[in-house]
PDB file of C-alpha atoms in Angstrom:
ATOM      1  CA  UNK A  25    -122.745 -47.060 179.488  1.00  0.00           C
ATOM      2  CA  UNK A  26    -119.744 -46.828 182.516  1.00  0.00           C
ATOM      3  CA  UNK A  27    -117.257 -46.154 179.654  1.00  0.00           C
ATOM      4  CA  UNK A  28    -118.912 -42.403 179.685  1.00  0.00           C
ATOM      5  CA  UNK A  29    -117.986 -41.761 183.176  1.00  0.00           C
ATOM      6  CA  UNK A  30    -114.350 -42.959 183.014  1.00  0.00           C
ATOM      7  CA  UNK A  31    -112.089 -39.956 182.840  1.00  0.00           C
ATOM      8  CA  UNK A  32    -110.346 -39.995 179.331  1.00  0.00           C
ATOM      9  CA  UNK A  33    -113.580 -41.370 178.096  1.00  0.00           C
ATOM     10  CA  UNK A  34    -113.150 -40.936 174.433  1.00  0.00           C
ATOM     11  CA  UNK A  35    -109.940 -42.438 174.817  1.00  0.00           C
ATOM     12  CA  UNK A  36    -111.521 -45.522 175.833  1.00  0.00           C
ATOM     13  CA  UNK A  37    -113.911 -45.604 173.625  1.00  0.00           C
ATOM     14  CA  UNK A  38    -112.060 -45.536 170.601  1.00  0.00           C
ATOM     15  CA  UNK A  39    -109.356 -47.810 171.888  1.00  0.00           C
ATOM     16  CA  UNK A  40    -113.190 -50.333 172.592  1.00  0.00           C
ATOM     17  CA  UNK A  41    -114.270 -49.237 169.336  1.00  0.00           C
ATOM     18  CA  UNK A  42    -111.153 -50.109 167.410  1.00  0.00           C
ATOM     19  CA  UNK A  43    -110.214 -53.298 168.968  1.00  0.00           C
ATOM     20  CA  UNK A  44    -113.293 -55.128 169.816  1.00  0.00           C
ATOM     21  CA  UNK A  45    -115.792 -54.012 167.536  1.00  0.00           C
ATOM     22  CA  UNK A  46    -113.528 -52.451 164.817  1.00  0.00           C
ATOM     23  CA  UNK A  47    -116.215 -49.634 163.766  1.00  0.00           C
ATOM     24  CA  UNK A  48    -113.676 -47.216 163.905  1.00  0.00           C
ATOM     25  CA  UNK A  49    -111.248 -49.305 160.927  1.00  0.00           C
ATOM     26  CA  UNK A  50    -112.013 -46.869 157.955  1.00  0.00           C
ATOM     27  CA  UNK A  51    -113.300 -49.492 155.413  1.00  0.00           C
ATOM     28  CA  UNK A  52    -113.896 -48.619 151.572  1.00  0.00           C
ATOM     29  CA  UNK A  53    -117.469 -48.547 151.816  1.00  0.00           C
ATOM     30  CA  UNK A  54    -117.914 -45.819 154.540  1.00  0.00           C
ATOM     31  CA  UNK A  55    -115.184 -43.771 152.744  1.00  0.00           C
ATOM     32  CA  UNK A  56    -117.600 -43.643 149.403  1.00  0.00           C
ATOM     33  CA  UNK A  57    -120.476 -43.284 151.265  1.00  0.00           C
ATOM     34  CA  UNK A  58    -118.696 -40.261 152.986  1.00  0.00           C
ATOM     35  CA  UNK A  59    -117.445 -38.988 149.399  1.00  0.00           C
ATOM     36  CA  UNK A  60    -120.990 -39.493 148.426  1.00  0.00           C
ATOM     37  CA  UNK A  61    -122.162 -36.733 150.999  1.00  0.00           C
ATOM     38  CA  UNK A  62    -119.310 -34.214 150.169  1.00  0.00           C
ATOM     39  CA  UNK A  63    -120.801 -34.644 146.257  1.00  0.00           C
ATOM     40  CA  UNK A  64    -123.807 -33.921 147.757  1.00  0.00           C
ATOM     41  CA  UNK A  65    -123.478 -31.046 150.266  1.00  0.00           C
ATOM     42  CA  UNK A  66    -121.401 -29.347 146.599  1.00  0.00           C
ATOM     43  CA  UNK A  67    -123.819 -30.232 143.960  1.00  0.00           C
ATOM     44  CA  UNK A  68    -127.249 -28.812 146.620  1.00  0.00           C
ATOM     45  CA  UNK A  69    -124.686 -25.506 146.697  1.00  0.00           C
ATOM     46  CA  UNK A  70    -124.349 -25.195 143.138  1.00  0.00           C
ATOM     47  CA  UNK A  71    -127.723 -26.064 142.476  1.00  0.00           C
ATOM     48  CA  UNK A  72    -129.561 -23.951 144.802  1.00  0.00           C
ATOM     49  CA  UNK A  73    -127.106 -20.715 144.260  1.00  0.00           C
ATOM     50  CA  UNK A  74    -126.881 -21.115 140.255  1.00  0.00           C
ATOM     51  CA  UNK A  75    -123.204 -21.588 140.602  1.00  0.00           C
ATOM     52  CA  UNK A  76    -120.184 -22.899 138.603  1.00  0.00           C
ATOM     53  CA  UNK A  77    -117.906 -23.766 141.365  1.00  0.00           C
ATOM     54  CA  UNK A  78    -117.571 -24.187 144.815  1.00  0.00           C
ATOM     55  CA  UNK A  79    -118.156 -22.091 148.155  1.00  0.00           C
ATOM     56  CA  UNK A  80    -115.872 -19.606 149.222  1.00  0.00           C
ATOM     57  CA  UNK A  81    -115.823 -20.504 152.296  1.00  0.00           C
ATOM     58  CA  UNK A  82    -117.349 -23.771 153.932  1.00  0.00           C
ATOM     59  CA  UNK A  83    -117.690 -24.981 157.474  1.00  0.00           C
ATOM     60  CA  UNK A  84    -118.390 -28.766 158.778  1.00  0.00           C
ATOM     61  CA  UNK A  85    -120.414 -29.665 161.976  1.00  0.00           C
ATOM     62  CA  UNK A  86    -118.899 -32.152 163.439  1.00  0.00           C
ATOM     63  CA  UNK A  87    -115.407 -33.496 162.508  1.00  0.00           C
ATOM     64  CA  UNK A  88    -115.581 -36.775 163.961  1.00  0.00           C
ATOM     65  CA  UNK A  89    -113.076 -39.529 163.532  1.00  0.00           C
ATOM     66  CA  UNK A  90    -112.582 -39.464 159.956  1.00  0.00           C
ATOM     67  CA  UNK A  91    -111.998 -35.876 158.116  1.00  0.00           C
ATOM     68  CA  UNK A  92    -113.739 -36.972 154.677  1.00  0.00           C
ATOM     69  CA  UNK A  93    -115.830 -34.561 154.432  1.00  0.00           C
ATOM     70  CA  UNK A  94    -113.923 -31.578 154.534  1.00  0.00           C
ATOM     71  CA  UNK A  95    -111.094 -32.894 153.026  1.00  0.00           C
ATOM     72  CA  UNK A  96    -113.191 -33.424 149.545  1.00  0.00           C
ATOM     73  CA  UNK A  97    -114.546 -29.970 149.880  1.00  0.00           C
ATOM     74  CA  UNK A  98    -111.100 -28.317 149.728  1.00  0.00           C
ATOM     75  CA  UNK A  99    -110.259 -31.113 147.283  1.00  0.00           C
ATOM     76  CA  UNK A 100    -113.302 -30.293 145.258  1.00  0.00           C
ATOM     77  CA  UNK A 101    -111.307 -26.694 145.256  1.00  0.00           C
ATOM     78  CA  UNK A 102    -113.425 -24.236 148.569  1.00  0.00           C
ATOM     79  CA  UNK A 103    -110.320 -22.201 149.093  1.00  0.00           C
ATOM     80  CA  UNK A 104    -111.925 -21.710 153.156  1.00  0.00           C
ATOM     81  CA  UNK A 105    -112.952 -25.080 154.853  1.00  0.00           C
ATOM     82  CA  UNK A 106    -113.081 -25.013 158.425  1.00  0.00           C
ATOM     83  CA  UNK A 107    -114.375 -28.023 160.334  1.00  0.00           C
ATOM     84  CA  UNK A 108    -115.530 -27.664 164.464  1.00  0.00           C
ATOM     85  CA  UNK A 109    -115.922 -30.293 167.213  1.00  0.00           C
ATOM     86  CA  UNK A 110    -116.414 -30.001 170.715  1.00  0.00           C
ATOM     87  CA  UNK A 111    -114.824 -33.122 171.091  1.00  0.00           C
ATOM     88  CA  UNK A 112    -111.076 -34.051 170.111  1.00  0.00           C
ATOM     89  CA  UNK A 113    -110.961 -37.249 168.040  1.00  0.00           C
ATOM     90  CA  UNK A 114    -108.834 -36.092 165.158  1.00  0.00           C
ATOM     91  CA  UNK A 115    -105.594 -38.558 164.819  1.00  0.00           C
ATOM     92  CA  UNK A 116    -102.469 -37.794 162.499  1.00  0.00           C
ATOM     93  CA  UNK A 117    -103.030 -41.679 162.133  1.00  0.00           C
ATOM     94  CA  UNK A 118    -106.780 -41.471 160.992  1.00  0.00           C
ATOM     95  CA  UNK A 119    -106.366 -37.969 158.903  1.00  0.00           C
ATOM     96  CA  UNK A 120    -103.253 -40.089 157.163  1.00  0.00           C
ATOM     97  CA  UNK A 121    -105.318 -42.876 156.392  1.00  0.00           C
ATOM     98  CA  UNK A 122    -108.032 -40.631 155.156  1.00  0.00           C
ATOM     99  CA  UNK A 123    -106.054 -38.796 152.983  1.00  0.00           C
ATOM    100  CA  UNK A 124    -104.471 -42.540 151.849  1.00  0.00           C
ATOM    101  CA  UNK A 125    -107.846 -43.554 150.966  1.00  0.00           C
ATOM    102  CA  UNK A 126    -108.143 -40.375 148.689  1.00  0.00           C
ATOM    103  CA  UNK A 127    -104.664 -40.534 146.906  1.00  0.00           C
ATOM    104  CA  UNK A 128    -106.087 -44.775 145.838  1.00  0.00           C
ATOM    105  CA  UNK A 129    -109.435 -42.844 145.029  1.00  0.00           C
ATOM    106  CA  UNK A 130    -107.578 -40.447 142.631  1.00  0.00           C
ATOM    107  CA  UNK A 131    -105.005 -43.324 141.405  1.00  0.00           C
ATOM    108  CA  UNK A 132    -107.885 -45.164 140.437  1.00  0.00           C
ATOM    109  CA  UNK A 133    -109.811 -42.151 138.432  1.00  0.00           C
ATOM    110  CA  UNK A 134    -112.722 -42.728 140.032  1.00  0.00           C
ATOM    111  CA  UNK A 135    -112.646 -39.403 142.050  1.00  0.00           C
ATOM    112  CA  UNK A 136    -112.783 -37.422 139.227  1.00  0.00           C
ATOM    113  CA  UNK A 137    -116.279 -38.364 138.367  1.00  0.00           C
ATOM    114  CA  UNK A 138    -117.401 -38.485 142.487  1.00  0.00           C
ATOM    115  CA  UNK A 139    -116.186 -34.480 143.425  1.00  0.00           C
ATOM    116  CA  UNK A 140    -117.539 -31.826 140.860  1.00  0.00           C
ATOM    117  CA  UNK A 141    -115.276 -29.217 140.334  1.00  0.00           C
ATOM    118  CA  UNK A 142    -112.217 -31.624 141.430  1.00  0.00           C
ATOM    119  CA  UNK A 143    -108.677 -31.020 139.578  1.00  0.00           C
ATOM    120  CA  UNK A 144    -107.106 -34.185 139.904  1.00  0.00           C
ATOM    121  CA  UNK A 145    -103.550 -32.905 139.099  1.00  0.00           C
ATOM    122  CA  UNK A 146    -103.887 -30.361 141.879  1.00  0.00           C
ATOM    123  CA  UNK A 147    -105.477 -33.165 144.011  1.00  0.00           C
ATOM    124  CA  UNK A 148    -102.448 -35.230 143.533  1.00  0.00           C
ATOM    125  CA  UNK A 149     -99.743 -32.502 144.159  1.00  0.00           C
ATOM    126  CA  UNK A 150    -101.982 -31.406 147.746  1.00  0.00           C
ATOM    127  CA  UNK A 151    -102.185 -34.868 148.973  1.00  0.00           C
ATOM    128  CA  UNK A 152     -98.593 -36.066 148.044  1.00  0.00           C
ATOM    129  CA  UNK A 153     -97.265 -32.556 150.065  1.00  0.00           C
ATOM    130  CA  UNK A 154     -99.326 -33.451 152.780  1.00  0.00           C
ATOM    131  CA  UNK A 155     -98.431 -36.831 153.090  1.00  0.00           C
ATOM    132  CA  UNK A 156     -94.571 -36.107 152.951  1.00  0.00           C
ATOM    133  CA  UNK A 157     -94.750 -34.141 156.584  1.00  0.00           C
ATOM    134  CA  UNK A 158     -93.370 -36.726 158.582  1.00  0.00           C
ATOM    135  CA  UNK A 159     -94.245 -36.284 162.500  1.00  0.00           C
ATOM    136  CA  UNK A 160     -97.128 -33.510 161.634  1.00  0.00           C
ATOM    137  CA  UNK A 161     -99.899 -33.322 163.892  1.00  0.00           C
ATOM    138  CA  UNK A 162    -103.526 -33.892 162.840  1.00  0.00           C
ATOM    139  CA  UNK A 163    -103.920 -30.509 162.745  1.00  0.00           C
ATOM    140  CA  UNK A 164    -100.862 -29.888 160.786  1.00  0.00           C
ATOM    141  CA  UNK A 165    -101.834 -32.548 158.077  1.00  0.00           C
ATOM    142  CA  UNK A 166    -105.484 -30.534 157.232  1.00  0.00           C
ATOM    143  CA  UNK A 167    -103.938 -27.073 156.770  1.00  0.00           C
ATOM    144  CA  UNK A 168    -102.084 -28.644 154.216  1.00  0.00           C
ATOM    145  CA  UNK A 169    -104.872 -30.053 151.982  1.00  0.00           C
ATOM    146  CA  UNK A 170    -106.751 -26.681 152.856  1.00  0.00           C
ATOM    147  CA  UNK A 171    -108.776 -27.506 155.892  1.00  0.00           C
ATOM    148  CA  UNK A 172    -108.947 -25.789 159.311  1.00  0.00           C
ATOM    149  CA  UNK A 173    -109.945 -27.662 162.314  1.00  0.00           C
ATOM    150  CA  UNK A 174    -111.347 -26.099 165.063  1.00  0.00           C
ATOM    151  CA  UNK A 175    -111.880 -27.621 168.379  1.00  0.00           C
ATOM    152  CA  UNK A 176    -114.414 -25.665 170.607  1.00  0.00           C
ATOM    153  CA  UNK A 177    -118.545 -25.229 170.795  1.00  0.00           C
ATOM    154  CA  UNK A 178    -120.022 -24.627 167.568  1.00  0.00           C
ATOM    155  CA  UNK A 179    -123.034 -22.162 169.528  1.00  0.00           C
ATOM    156  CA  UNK A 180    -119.806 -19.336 169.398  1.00  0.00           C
ATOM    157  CA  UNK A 181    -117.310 -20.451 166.506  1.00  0.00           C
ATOM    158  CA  UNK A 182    -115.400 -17.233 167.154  1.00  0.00           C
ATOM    159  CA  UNK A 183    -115.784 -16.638 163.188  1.00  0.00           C
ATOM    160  CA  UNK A 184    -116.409 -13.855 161.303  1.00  0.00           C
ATOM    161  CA  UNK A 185    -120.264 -12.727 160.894  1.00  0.00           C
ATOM    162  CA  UNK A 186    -121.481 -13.204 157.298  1.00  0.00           C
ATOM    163  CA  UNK A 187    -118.271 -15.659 156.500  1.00  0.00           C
ATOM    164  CA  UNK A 188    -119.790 -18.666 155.671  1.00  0.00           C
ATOM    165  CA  UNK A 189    -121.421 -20.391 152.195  1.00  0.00           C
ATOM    166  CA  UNK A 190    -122.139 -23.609 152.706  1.00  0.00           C
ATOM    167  CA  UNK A 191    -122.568 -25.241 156.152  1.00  0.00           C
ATOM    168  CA  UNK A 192    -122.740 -28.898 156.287  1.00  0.00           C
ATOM    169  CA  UNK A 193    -123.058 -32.062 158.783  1.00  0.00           C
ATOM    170  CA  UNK A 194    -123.568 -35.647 158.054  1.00  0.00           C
ATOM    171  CA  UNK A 195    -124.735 -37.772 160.951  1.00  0.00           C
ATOM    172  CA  UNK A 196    -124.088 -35.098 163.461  1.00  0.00           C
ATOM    173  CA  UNK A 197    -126.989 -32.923 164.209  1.00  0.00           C
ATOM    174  CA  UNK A 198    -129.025 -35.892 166.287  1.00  0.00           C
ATOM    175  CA  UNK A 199    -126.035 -36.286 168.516  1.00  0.00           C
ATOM    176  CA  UNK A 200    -126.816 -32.558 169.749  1.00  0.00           C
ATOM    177  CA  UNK A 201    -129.474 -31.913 172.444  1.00  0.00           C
ATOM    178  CA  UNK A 202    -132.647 -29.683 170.962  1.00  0.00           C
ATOM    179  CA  UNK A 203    -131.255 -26.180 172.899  1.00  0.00           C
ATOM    180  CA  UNK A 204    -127.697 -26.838 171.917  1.00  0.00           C
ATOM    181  CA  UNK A 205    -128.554 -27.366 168.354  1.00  0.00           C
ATOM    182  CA  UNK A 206    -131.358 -24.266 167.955  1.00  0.00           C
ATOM    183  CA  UNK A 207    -128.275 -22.078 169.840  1.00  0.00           C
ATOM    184  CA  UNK A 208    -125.912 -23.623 167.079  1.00  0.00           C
ATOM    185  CA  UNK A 209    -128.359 -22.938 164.549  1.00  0.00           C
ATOM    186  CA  UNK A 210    -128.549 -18.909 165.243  1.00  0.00           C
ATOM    187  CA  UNK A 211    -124.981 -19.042 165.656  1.00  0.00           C
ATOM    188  CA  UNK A 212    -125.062 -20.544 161.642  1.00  0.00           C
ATOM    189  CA  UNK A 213    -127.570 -17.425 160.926  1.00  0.00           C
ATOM    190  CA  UNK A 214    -124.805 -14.740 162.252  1.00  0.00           C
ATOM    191  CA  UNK A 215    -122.570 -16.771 160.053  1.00  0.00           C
ATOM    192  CA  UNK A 216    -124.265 -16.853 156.635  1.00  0.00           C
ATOM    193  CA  UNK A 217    -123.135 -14.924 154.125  1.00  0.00           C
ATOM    194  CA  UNK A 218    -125.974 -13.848 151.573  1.00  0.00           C
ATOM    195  CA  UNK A 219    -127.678 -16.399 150.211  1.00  0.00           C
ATOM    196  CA  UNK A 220    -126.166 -18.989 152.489  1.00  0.00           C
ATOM    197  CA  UNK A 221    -126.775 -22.838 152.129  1.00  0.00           C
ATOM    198  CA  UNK A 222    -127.306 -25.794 154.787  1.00  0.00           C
ATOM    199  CA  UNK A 223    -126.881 -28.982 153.920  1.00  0.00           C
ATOM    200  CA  UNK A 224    -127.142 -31.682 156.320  1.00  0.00           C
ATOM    201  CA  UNK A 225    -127.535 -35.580 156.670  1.00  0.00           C
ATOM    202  CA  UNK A 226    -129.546 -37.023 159.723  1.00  0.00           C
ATOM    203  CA  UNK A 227    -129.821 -40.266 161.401  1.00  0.00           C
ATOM    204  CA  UNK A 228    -133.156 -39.871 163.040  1.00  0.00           C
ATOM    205  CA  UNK A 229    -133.140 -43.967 163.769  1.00  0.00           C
ATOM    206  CA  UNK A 230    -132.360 -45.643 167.000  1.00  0.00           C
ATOM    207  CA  UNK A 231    -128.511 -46.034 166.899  1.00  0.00           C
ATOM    208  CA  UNK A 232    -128.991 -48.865 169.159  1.00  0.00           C
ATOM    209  CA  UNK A 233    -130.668 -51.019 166.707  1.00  0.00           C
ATOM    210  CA  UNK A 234    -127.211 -50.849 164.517  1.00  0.00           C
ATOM    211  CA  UNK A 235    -125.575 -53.194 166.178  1.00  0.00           C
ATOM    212  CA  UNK A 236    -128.129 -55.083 168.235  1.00  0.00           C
ATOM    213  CA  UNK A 237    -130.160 -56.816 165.716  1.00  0.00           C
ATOM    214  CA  UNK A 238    -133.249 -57.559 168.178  1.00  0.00           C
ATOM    215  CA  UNK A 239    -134.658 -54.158 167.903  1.00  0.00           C
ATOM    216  CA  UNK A 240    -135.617 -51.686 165.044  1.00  0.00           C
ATOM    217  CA  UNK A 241    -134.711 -48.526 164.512  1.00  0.00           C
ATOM    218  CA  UNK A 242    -137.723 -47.286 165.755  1.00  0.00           C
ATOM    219  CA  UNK A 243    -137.432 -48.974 168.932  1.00  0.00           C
ATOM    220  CA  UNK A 244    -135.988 -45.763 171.687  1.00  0.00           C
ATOM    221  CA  UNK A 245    -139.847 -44.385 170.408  1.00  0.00           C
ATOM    222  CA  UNK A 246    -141.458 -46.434 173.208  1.00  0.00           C
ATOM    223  CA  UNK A 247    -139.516 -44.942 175.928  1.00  0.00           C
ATOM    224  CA  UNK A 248    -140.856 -41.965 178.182  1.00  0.00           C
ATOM    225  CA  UNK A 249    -138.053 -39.211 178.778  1.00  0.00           C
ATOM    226  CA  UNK A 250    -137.466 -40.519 182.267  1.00  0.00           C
ATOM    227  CA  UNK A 251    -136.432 -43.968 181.292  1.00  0.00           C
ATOM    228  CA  UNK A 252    -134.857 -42.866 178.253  1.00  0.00           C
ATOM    229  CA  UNK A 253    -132.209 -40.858 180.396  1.00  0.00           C
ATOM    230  CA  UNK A 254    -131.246 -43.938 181.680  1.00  0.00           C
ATOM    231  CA  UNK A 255    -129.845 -45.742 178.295  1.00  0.00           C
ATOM    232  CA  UNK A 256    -128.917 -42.547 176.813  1.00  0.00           C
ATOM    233  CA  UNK A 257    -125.084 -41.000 177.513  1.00  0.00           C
ATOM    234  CA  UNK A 258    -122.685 -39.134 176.545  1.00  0.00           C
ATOM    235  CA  UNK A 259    -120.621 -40.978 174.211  1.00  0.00           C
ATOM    236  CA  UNK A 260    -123.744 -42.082 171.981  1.00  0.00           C
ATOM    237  CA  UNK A 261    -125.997 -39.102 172.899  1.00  0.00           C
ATOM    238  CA  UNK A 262    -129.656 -39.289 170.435  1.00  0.00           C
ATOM    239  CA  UNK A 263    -131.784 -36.279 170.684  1.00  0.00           C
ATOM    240  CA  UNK A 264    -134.889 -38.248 169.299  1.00  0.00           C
ATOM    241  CA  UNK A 265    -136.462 -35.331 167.310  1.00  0.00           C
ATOM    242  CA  UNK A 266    -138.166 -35.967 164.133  1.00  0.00           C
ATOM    243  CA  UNK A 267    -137.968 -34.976 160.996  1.00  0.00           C
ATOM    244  CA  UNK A 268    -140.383 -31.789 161.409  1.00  0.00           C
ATOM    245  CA  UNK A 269    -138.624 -30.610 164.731  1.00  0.00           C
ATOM    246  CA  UNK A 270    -135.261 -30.168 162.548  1.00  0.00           C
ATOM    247  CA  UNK A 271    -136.987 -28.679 160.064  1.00  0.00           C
ATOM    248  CA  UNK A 272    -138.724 -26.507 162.909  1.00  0.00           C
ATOM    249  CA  UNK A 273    -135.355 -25.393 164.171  1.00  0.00           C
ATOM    250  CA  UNK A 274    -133.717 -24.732 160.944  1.00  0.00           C
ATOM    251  CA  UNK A 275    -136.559 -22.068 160.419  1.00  0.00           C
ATOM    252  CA  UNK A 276    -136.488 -20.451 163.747  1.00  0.00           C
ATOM    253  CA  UNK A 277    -133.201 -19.783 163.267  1.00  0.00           C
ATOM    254  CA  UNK A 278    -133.871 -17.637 159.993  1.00  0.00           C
ATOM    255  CA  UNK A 279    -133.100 -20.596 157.495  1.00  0.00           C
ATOM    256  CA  UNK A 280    -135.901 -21.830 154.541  1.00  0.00           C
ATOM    257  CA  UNK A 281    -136.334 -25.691 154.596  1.00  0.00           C
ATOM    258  CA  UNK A 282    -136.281 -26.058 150.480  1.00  0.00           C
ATOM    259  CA  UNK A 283    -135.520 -29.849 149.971  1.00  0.00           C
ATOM    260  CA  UNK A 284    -135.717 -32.514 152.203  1.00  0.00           C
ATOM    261  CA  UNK A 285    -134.920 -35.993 151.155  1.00  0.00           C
ATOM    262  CA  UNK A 286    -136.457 -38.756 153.797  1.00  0.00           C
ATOM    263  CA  UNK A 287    -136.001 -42.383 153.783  1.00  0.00           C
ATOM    264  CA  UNK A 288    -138.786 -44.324 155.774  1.00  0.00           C
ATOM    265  CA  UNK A 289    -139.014 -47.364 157.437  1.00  0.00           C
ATOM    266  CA  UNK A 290    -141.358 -49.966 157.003  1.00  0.00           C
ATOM    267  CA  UNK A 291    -145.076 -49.377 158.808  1.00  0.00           C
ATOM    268  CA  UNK A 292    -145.196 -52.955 160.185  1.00  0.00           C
ATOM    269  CA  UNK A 293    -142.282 -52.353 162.536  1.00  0.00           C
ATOM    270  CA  UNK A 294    -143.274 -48.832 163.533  1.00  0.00           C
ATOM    271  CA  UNK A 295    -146.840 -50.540 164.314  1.00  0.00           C
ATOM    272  CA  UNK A 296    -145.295 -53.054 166.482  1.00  0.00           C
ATOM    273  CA  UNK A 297    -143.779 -49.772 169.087  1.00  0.00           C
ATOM    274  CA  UNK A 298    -146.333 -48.548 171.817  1.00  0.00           C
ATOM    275  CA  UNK A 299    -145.766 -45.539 171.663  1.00  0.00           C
ATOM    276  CA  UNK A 300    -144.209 -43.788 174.372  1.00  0.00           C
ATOM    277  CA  UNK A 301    -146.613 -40.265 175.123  1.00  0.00           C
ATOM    278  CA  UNK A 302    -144.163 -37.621 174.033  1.00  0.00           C
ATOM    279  CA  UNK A 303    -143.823 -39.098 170.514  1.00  0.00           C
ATOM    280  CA  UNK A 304    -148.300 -39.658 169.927  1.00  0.00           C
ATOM    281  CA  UNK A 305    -148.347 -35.862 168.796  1.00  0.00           C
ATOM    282  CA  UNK A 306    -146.575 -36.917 165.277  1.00  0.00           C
ATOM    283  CA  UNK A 307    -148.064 -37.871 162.462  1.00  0.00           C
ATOM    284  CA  UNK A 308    -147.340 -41.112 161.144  1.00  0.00           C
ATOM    285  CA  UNK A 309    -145.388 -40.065 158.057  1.00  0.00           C
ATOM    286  CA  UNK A 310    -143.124 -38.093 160.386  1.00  0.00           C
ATOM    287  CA  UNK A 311    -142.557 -41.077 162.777  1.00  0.00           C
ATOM    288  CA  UNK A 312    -141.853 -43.186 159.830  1.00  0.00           C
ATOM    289  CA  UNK A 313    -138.738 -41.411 158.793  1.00  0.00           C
ATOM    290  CA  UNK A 314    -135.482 -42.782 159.756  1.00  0.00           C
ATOM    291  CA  UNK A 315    -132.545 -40.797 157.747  1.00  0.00           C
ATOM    292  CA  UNK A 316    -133.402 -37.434 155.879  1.00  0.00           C
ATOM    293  CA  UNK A 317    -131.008 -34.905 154.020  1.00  0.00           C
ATOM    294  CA  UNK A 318    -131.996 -31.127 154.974  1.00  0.00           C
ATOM    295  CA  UNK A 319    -131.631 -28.432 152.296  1.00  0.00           C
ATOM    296  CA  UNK A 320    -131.967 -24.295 153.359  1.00  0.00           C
ATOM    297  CA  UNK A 321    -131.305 -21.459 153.006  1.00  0.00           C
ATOM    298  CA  UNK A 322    -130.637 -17.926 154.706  1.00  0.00           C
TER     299      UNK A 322
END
């Protein structure tokens, strides 16, 4: 859209997004459903490496607005969390209203049974610091619950080799075009300590189709690249691959695809799509999926 040419363009956008169609108001729903992942990316670690607690060290694909994620996983008690975007749309505003969200979560008790491995009376004592630091940056705010954010390009993190545990993402990964991500990827290899996990949550649907109620979410198949290109941008960039091309790139990056979880959408609507010729290779089960967690490991 022209918001992605205007200089200061994720400026705009969240100033659109915040006061016209208020997706960027952190409601109780998308903070549980957020929590949700974290329990998830933590119980696939302990699962898959036999393990009591949590990963040394963790990193997060993809900050975003909101710093749930990482936030739970030092919560949850990773002593290392670092979290990297290539954009900057961290707040002290929005990390204060996540971590707000967590110290009613904890109040409540009903953390306690969301974050394995969580201490609640540590929990309590990190937040209430945290929230005490009048004036702190966004930054400033995560070191002090444990997290490190790092702004830069994921495909050369600057981090140690062989530092990493657990890498994670949560509707991230189709916002990345196919060469960026596969670069990303082998960066992740050079990261992984032994016996390394991924976990990661994908949107594979048509993003459009979230908020415009005429189309499904299989609706951007019917478009050839070309014309794609020309609703596509940079603000709500969507890769298109499928759920075997992530899987593809996981493994060509050194990584074993053990679990996937796919959610499918309903044949009817997927019938009703023409088909544009880059997507008539898949097989239908493939096309069908719309949201899939990725499991693997180094």
């Amino acid at each position: 859209g022209a918001i992605s040419l205007l200089p200061g363009r994720h400026h705009f956008n969240s100033l659109l997004q915040q006061r016209v169609t208020g997706s960027l108001v952190l409601s109780k729903a998308t903070f549980d459903a957020k929590v949700s992942h974290c329990r998830h990316h933590l119980e696939r670690f302990r699962r898959v490496r036999d393990a009591d607690g949590p990963p040394a060290a963790a990193l997060e694909l993809g900050t975003g607005w909101y710093p749930i994620v990482p936030v739970g996983l030092a919560l949850a008690g990773a002593p290392e969390v670092t979290s990297i975007d290539v954009t900057a749309l961290l707040e002290a505003e929005r990390v204060r209203r996540t971590l707000d969200m967590y110290a009613a979560a904890l109040a409540s008790g009903r953390l306690a049974g969301q974050l394995p491995g969580l201490d609640p009376t540590r929990a309590k004592r990190t937040i209430a610091t945290a929230r005490e630091r009048v004036g702190a940056t966004a930054e400033e705010l995560l070191a002090t619950v444990g997290v490190r954010a790092l702004l830069g390009d994921a495909r050369a993190s600057g981090l140690p080799a062989g530092s990493i545990e657990l890498f994670v993402s949560n509707n991230t990964l189709e916002h990345i075009a196919p060469d960026a991500l596969a670069e990303i990827l082998a960066e992740f290899g050079r990261l992984s300590a032994p016996g390394a996990v991924m976990d990661h949550f994908v949107d594979i649907s048509d993003h459009y189709a979230h908020f415009d109620r005429s189309i499904t979410e299989f609706n951007y198949l019917r478009y050839p690249p070309a014309v794609w290109r020309f609703f596509n941008n940079s603000l709500q960039y969507q890769n298109r691959l499928r759920a075997s091309d992530y899987r593809r790139l996981m493994e060509r990056a050194g990584f074993t695809v053990i679990a996937e979880e796919p959610a499918r959408g309903a044949p009817e609507q997927l019938a009703r799509i023409r088909l544009a010729r880059a997507f008539r290779g898949y097989g239908r089960a493939d096309l069908l999926v719309l949201r899939s967690w990725f499991t693997a490991v180094a």
